[in-house]
Coordinates of C-alpha atoms in Angstrom, one line a residue:
M255 CA 0.0 0.0 0.0
F256 CA 1.5 3.2 -1.2
D257 CA 0.7 6.9 -1.4
I258 CA 2.0 9.1 -4.2
L259 CA 1.7 12.8 -3.3
I260 CA 2.1 15.2 -6.3
L261 CA 3.0 18.8 -5.5
S262 CA 2.0 21.3 -8.2
N263 CA 0.7 24.8 -8.5
G264 CA -0.4 26.7 -11.7
P265 CA -2.8 26.0 -14.5
G266 CA 0.0 25.2 -17.0
E267 CA 1.6 22.7 -14.7
I268 CA -1.7 21.0 -13.9
T269 CA -2.7 20.6 -17.6
T270 CA 0.7 19.9 -19.2
W271 CA 2.7 18.1 -16.4
V272 CA 0.3 16.5 -13.9
R273 CA -2.2 15.2 -16.5
P274 CA 0.3 13.0 -18.5
V275 CA 2.1 11.9 -15.4
V276 CA -0.9 10.6 -13.5
K277 CA -2.0 8.8 -16.7
S278 CA 1.4 7.2 -16.9
L279 CA 1.4 6.3 -13.2
R280 CA -1.9 4.5 -13.4
E281 CA -0.8 2.6 -16.6
K282 CA 2.3 1.4 -14.7
L283 CA 1.0 0.9 -11.2
G284 CA -2.7 0.0 -11.9
N285 CA -6.0 1.3 -10.8
D286 CA -6.4 -0.5 -7.4
R287 CA -6.7 2.4 -5.0
D288 CA -6.1 0.0 -2.1
K289 CA -2.6 -0.5 -3.4
V290 CA -1.7 2.9 -4.9
R291 CA -3.4 6.2 -4.1
I292 CA -2.6 9.4 -5.9
S293 CA -3.1 12.7 -4.1
V294 CA -2.5 16.2 -5.5
V295 CA -1.6 19.2 -3.2
L296 CA -1.5 22.6 -4.8
S297 CA 0.7 25.5 -3.7
P298 CA -0.1 29.2 -4.4
C299 CA 0.7 30.6 -7.8
A300 CA 0.3 34.2 -9.1
N301 CA -1.1 32.8 -12.4
A302 CA -3.7 30.6 -10.7
S303 CA -7.3 31.0 -11.5
G304 CA -8.7 29.2 -8.5
K305 CA -10.0 26.3 -10.6
E306 CA -6.8 24.3 -10.6
A307 CA -8.1 21.9 -7.8
D308 CA -11.3 21.2 -9.8
I309 CA -9.2 20.4 -12.9
A310 CA -6.9 18.1 -11.0
L311 CA -9.9 16.3 -9.4
S312 CA -11.4 15.8 -12.8
Y313 CA -8.6 13.5 -13.8
P314 CA -9.9 9.9 -13.2
E315 CA -6.4 8.8 -12.1
V316 CA -6.4 11.2 -9.1
D317 CA -8.0 10.2 -5.8
R318 CA -8.0 13.5 -3.8
V319 CA -6.9 17.1 -4.2
Q320 CA -6.2 19.9 -1.8
S321 CA -6.5 23.5 -3.1
A322 CA -3.7 26.1 -2.8
K323 CA -5.5 28.1 -0.1
N324 CA -4.8 25.4 2.4
F325 CA -1.2 24.8 1.4
F326 CA 0.8 26.6 4.1
P327 CA -0.9 25.0 7.1
F328 CA -0.2 21.7 5.5
L329 CA 3.5 22.6 4.9
I330 CA 3.9 23.7 8.5
T331 CA 1.9 21.0 10.3
G332 CA 1.8 18.1 7.8
K333 CA -2.0 18.0 8.2
T334 CA -4.4 18.7 5.3
A335 CA -7.6 20.7 5.7
D336 CA -9.7 17.4 5.5
S337 CA -7.3 15.5 7.8
W338 CA -6.2 13.0 5.2
D339 CA -4.7 9.8 6.3
W340 CA -1.3 8.8 5.0
R341 CA 0.1 5.4 4.4
D342 CA 3.5 4.4 5.8
K343 CA 5.2 4.2 2.5
G344 CA 5.1 6.6 -0.5
V345 CA 6.7 9.2 -2.7
V346 CA 6.4 12.9 -2.9
L347 CA 6.6 13.9 -6.6
F348 CA 7.3 17.6 -7.5
L349 CA 5.5 18.9 -10.6
G350 CA 5.5 22.6 -10.0
G351 CA 6.0 25.2 -7.3
D352 CA 9.1 25.5 -5.1
Q353 CA 11.3 22.5 -5.0
F354 CA 12.0 23.1 -1.3
F355 CA 8.4 22.2 -0.5
T356 CA 9.3 18.7 -1.6
V357 CA 12.0 18.5 0.9
V358 CA 9.8 19.7 3.8
I359 CA 6.8 17.5 3.0
G360 CA 8.9 14.5 2.2
K361 CA 10.5 14.7 5.7
K362 CA 7.2 15.2 7.5
L363 CA 5.6 12.2 5.8
G364 CA 8.8 10.1 5.8
Y365 CA 8.5 9.6 2.0
A366 CA 11.0 9.4 -0.8
T367 CA 11.2 12.4 -3.0
V368 CA 11.3 12.8 -6.8
V369 CA 11.7 16.2 -8.6
Y370 CA 11.0 17.0 -12.2
A371 CA 13.3 19.8 -13.2
E372 CA 13.1 21.7 -16.5
W373 CA 16.0 24.1 -16.2
E374 CA 17.4 24.0 -12.7
A375 CA 17.6 21.4 -9.9
R376 CA 18.0 22.4 -6.2
W377 CA 18.5 20.7 -2.9
H378 CA 20.6 17.9 -4.4
S379 CA 21.6 16.5 -1.0
L380 CA 18.0 16.3 0.3
I381 CA 16.1 14.9 -2.7
N382 CA 16.3 11.2 -3.6
R383 CA 15.9 11.4 -7.4
F384 CA 15.7 14.1 -10.1
G385 CA 14.2 13.7 -13.6
V386 CA 15.5 16.5 -15.8
M387 CA 14.5 17.8 -19.2
K388 CA 17.9 18.0 -20.8
P389 CA 21.5 16.8 -20.1
Q390 CA 22.5 20.5 -19.7
V391 CA 20.8 20.5 -16.3
I392 CA 23.1 17.8 -15.1
A393 CA 26.2 19.6 -16.3
K394 CA 25.7 22.1 -13.5
I395 CA 25.6 19.5 -10.8
N396 CA 28.3 18.6 -8.3
P397 CA 29.6 15.2 -9.4
H398 CA 28.9 13.8 -6.0
Y399 CA 25.2 13.9 -6.7
V400 CA 25.1 13.0 -10.4
D401 CA 23.9 9.5 -9.7
K402 CA 20.6 10.9 -8.5
F403 CA 19.9 12.5 -12.0
T404 CA 18.2 11.0 -15.0
V405 CA 17.3 12.7 -18.3
V406 CA 13.6 12.0 -18.8
G407 CA 12.8 14.5 -21.5
D408 CA 10.3 17.2 -21.9
L409 CA 6.9 16.8 -20.2
M410 CA 5.5 19.5 -22.5
A411 CA 6.2 17.3 -25.4
E412 CA 3.6 14.9 -24.1
A413 CA 1.0 17.3 -25.5
G414 CA 0.8 15.5 -28.8
G415 CA -0.3 12.3 -27.1
G416 CA -4.0 13.3 -26.7
E417 CA -6.6 10.7 -27.6
R418 CA -8.6 11.1 -30.8
D419 CA -12.3 10.8 -30.2
G420 CA -13.8 12.6 -33.2
E421 CA -15.0 15.7 -31.4
M422 CA -13.9 18.2 -33.9
G423 CA -16.6 20.9 -33.9
R424 CA -18.0 21.9 -37.3
W425 CA -15.0 20.7 -39.3
G426 CA -15.3 16.9 -38.7
D427 CA -12.3 14.7 -38.3
N428 CA -10.9 14.8 -41.8
E429 CA -7.3 16.1 -41.8
D430 CA -7.5 16.9 -45.5
L431 CA -10.4 19.3 -45.0
I432 CA -8.2 22.4 -44.5
S433 CA -5.3 21.6 -46.7
E434 CA -7.3 20.3 -49.7
S435 CA -10.1 22.9 -49.7
K436 CA -7.9 25.9 -48.7
I437 CA -10.2 26.5 -45.7
H438 CA -7.6 27.8 -43.3
L439 CA -8.4 27.3 -39.6
I440 CA -6.9 29.8 -37.3
G441 CA -6.7 29.1 -33.6
I442 CA -7.0 32.0 -31.1
L443 CA -5.5 31.6 -27.6
P444 CA -5.9 34.9 -25.7
G445 CA -5.2 33.4 -22.3
S446 CA -7.4 32.6 -19.3
K447 CA -6.9 35.5 -16.9
A448 CA -8.3 39.0 -17.0
A449 CA -4.9 40.6 -17.4
K450 CA -4.4 38.9 -20.8
L451 CA -8.0 38.6 -21.9
S452 CA -8.8 42.3 -21.5
Q453 CA -6.5 43.2 -24.4
G454 CA -6.1 39.8 -26.1
V455 CA -9.8 39.2 -26.9
P456 CA -10.5 42.5 -28.6
L457 CA -7.2 42.4 -30.4
S458 CA -7.8 38.9 -31.7
L459 CA -11.4 39.6 -32.7
A460 CA -10.2 42.6 -34.7
I461 CA -7.5 40.6 -36.4
A462 CA -10.0 37.8 -37.2
Q463 CA -12.4 40.3 -38.8
Y464 CA -9.6 41.9 -40.9
I465 CA -8.4 38.5 -42.1
H466 CA -11.9 37.3 -42.8
D467 CA -12.6 40.4 -44.9
K468 CA -9.6 39.6 -47.0
L469 CA -9.9 35.8 -47.0
P470 CA -13.6 34.9 -46.5
Q471 CA -13.0 31.2 -46.5
T472 CA -10.9 31.4 -43.3
K473 CA -12.4 29.9 -40.1
F474 CA -11.5 30.8 -36.5
V475 CA -11.7 28.9 -33.2
I476 CA -11.0 29.6 -29.6
P477 CA -10.1 26.6 -27.5
V478 CA -11.3 27.6 -24.1
A479 CA -9.0 27.0 -21.2
P480 CA -10.5 24.8 -18.5
T481 CA -10.1 27.7 -16.0
L482 CA -12.3 30.0 -18.1
D483 CA -16.1 29.9 -18.3
L484 CA -18.1 31.1 -21.3
Q485 CA -19.7 34.1 -19.7
T486 CA -16.4 35.5 -18.6
L487 CA -15.0 35.1 -22.1
A488 CA -18.1 36.8 -23.5
S489 CA -17.7 39.8 -21.2
F490 CA -14.2 40.4 -22.6
A491 CA -15.6 40.1 -26.1
S492 CA -18.2 42.9 -25.4
A493 CA -17.3 46.5 -26.2
E494 CA -19.8 47.5 -23.6
K495 CA -18.1 45.6 -20.8
N496 CA -14.5 45.8 -21.9
P497 CA -13.0 49.3 -22.2
M498 CA -9.9 47.9 -24.1
F499 CA -12.0 47.7 -27.3
K500 CA -11.4 51.4 -27.9
Y501 CA -7.8 50.6 -28.8
F502 CA -8.6 48.0 -31.4
G503 CA -11.4 49.4 -33.5
G504 CA -14.3 48.2 -31.5
I505 CA -14.9 44.8 -33.2
S506 CA -17.3 43.5 -30.6
A507 CA -18.9 40.0 -30.4
K508 CA -21.8 38.4 -28.6
L509 CA -21.9 34.9 -27.3
I510 CA -24.3 32.4 -29.0
D511 CA -24.6 29.8 -26.4
S512 CA -25.9 26.9 -28.5
E513 CA -25.0 23.2 -28.5
Q514 CA -21.9 24.4 -30.4
P515 CA -21.2 27.9 -28.9
Y516 CA -19.5 30.6 -30.8
L517 CA -18.8 34.4 -30.7
E518 CA -20.5 36.4 -33.5
T519 CA -19.5 39.9 -34.6
A520 CA -21.9 42.5 -36.1
T521 CA -20.8 41.5 -39.6
G522 CA -21.7 37.9 -39.1
L523 CA -18.2 36.6 -38.5
Q524 CA -18.4 33.5 -36.3
V525 CA -15.5 32.4 -34.0
E526 CA -16.2 28.9 -32.7
I527 CA -15.6 28.1 -29.1
F528 CA -14.1 24.7 -28.6
L529 CA -14.8 23.3 -25.1
K530 CA -13.1 19.9 -25.1
H531 CA -9.8 19.9 -23.1
P532 CA -7.1 19.3 -24.0
A533 CA -7.8 20.6 -27.5
Y534 CA -4.8 18.9 -29.2
D535 CA -6.7 17.3 -32.0
M536 CA -8.3 20.6 -33.0
L537 CA -5.1 22.6 -32.6
S538 CA -3.3 20.2 -34.9
K539 CA -5.8 21.2 -37.6
C540 CA -4.9 24.8 -37.4
S541 CA -2.8 26.4 -40.1
I542 CA -1.6 29.0 -37.6
C543 CA -2.5 30.2 -34.1
L544 CA -2.6 33.6 -32.5
T545 CA -1.5 33.1 -28.9
T546 CA -0.4 35.0 -25.8
V547 CA 2.7 34.0 -23.8
G548 CA 2.5 31.1 -21.4
A549 CA 2.3 27.3 -21.4
N550 CA 0.2 27.3 -24.5
T551 CA 3.2 28.2 -26.6
A552 CA 4.9 25.0 -25.3
E553 CA 1.8 23.0 -26.2
L554 CA 1.6 24.5 -29.7
G555 CA 5.3 23.9 -30.1
S556 CA 5.0 20.3 -29.1
L557 CA 2.3 19.9 -31.7
A558 CA 4.5 21.7 -34.3
V559 CA 1.7 24.2 -34.9
P560 CA 2.9 27.5 -36.3
M561 CA 2.0 30.5 -34.1
I562 CA 2.4 34.2 -33.7
V563 CA 2.9 35.3 -30.1
L564 CA 1.1 38.5 -29.2
L565 CA 1.7 40.8 -26.3
P566 CA -0.2 44.0 -26.7
T567 CA 0.8 46.9 -24.5
Q568 CA -1.9 49.5 -25.3
E569 CA -2.3 49.8 -21.5
L570 CA 0.6 48.8 -19.4
D571 CA -1.6 48.8 -16.3
A572 CA -3.6 45.9 -17.8
M573 CA -0.6 43.6 -17.8
R574 CA -0.5 42.2 -14.3
S575 CA -0.1 38.5 -14.9
W576 CA 3.5 38.1 -13.6
D577 CA 4.9 35.3 -11.5
G578 CA 6.3 35.7 -8.0
I579 CA 6.9 39.0 -6.3
P580 CA 6.3 41.2 -9.4
G581 CA 2.8 39.6 -9.7
L582 CA 2.1 40.2 -6.1
L583 CA 3.2 43.8 -6.2
A584 CA 1.3 44.5 -9.4
N585 CA -2.0 43.3 -7.9
L586 CA -1.8 45.1 -4.5
P587 CA -4.8 47.3 -3.7
L588 CA -4.4 51.0 -4.4
V589 CA -0.7 50.9 -5.3
G590 CA -0.8 47.9 -7.7
S591 CA -1.5 50.0 -10.8
S592 CA 1.7 52.0 -10.3
F593 CA 3.7 48.9 -9.7
A594 CA 2.2 47.3 -12.8
K595 CA 3.2 50.2 -15.0
L596 CA 6.7 50.3 -13.6
I597 CA 7.2 46.5 -13.9
N598 CA 5.9 46.4 -17.4
W599 CA 8.0 49.4 -18.5
Y600 CA 11.1 47.7 -17.1
F601 CA 10.1 44.4 -18.8
L602 CA 9.7 46.0 -22.2
R603 CA 13.2 47.5 -21.9
R604 CA 14.8 44.3 -20.8
K605 CA 12.7 41.5 -22.3
G606 CA 14.3 38.4 -23.8
L607 CA 12.6 35.6 -25.7
L608 CA 9.0 35.0 -24.5
A609 CA 7.6 31.9 -26.3
W610 CA 8.8 28.5 -25.0
P611 CA 9.9 27.3 -28.4
N612 CA 12.0 30.4 -28.8
I613 CA 13.5 29.9 -25.4
W614 CA 14.3 26.3 -26.2
A615 CA 15.9 27.3 -29.5
K616 CA 17.6 30.4 -28.0
K617 CA 16.4 32.3 -31.0
Q618 CA 13.1 33.5 -32.5
I619 CA 11.7 30.7 -34.6
V620 CA 8.1 31.9 -34.1
P621 CA 7.3 35.6 -34.3
E622 CA 6.9 37.5 -31.1
L623 CA 5.0 40.8 -31.5
V624 CA 5.2 43.1 -28.5
G625 CA 3.9 46.7 -28.3
K626 CA 0.9 48.8 -29.3
L627 CA -0.2 46.2 -31.9
K628 CA -2.5 47.1 -34.7
P629 CA -4.9 44.5 -35.9
Q630 CA -4.3 45.2 -39.6
D631 CA -0.5 44.8 -39.2
V632 CA -0.9 41.5 -37.5
G633 CA -3.5 40.4 -40.0
D634 CA -1.2 41.2 -42.9
I635 CA 1.5 39.0 -41.3
V636 CA -1.0 36.1 -40.9
I637 CA -2.2 36.5 -44.5
D638 CA 1.3 36.4 -45.8
Y639 CA 1.9 33.1 -44.0
L640 CA -1.3 31.6 -45.3
Q641 CA -0.4 32.6 -48.8
N642 CA 3.1 31.3 -48.5
P643 CA 2.9 27.6 -47.3
A644 CA 6.7 27.3 -47.4
K645 CA 7.0 29.8 -44.6
L646 CA 4.6 27.8 -42.4
A647 CA 6.4 24.6 -43.3
D648 CA 9.7 26.2 -42.1
I649 CA 8.1 27.1 -38.8
R650 CA 6.7 23.5 -38.4
Q651 CA 10.1 22.0 -39.1
N652 CA 11.9 24.4 -36.7
L653 CA 9.4 23.6 -34.0
R654 CA 9.9 19.8 -34.5
S655 CA 13.7 20.3 -34.2
V656 CA 13.6 22.0 -30.8
R657 CA 11.0 19.8 -29.1
G658 CA 12.4 17.9 -26.1
E659 CA 12.7 14.2 -26.0
T660 CA 9.3 12.5 -25.7
G661 CA 8.3 9.8 -23.2
A662 CA 9.1 12.0 -20.2
A663 CA 6.0 10.9 -18.2
T664 CA 6.9 7.2 -18.6
K665 CA 10.5 7.8 -17.6
L666 CA 9.4 9.9 -14.6
T667 CA 7.0 7.1 -13.6
Q668 CA 9.9 4.7 -13.7
L669 CA 11.8 6.8 -11.2
V670 CA 8.8 6.9 -8.9
W671 CA 8.4 3.1 -9.2
E672 CA 12.0 2.5 -8.4
E673 CA 11.7 4.6 -5.2
L674 CA 8.6 2.7 -4.2
E675 CA 10.3 -0.7 -4.8
K676 CA 13.0 0.3 -2.3
Q677 CA 10.4 0.6 0.4
V678 CA 8.9 -3.0 -0.2

């Protein structure tokens, strides 16, 4: 009888790390909960929406979840809000947050510890095993601890492994539909939090309208993040409710909440809303996607879907979705607005690469557009790509070349299994 406790935090980690790992754990260890129980404990994250616990609990492989609001009492006392019982043997698996939490909780429960590390591994003497994304992480390690490290690959690359179930909205499940008939499907990923949606939604709608006016056969779809409900999305698509529309030409849209919901502009342009998550099958059909920064760029990169990364700065005060201390300062009452403007001004002066594929490649292989973006300028760039398939093919090839090694979830599961075997 074992317990596996997964520590995680933000929406990106829950959907792109936890999901493939718990599936792999059940495939390896079985579904008998009397033998192996999987728990998820969330720690606070500046990018969290508050729905991360519900998402984690929706995974059939997971038995119980504690939300971030109850994390620090658990860290200090070792007791959960619902007084969970813990088995004598188990593993604490780190999949997001602060790696030191793994040390503390592992000691309190008397469990072995396994950490997944993308870029940097810490607390080498106190953690039992590390699964790292690339060999470069190990190169920084004291040789005394190298035996604890295993290159498992990139968990983000698991994105392409989603099941196909035929739920493809209005376009069916025929991969030739887009390429053969020249009906280009464009994905729109404006984010899931207010700080990004307030500018991202009106900008994207204006871009979609501009492209559709030039290429009427073009279709558009928004894959809705699991942390975003339709009414919230609709409020950001309304010029009456979202003052940011004044910067982007006022192309407003209303929600048509039918069996297959969509946003509709005054001209009749329809932007379908795709509710199934993860949306990998649908995204794979897209000729190109318009996306904000975040974990979605990693998912698109893993699927080798061309993208343009948009970060509009028409109002610096609206950009408050930062991690860590900057995010906390930018969201303080009364003074947060001033901090947000200062932080964003500094960021725009010092920014590096933003999209994960570009960070992996250490160069810009997908366009990053930052500043006071104009819908027609972005639209012209998209149209140029659509009319020049070779350019899109180059992006796809570059994305494939920088993806991390696949199979990370399976290899990470093996490390957990090896630590459990030591306790038999």
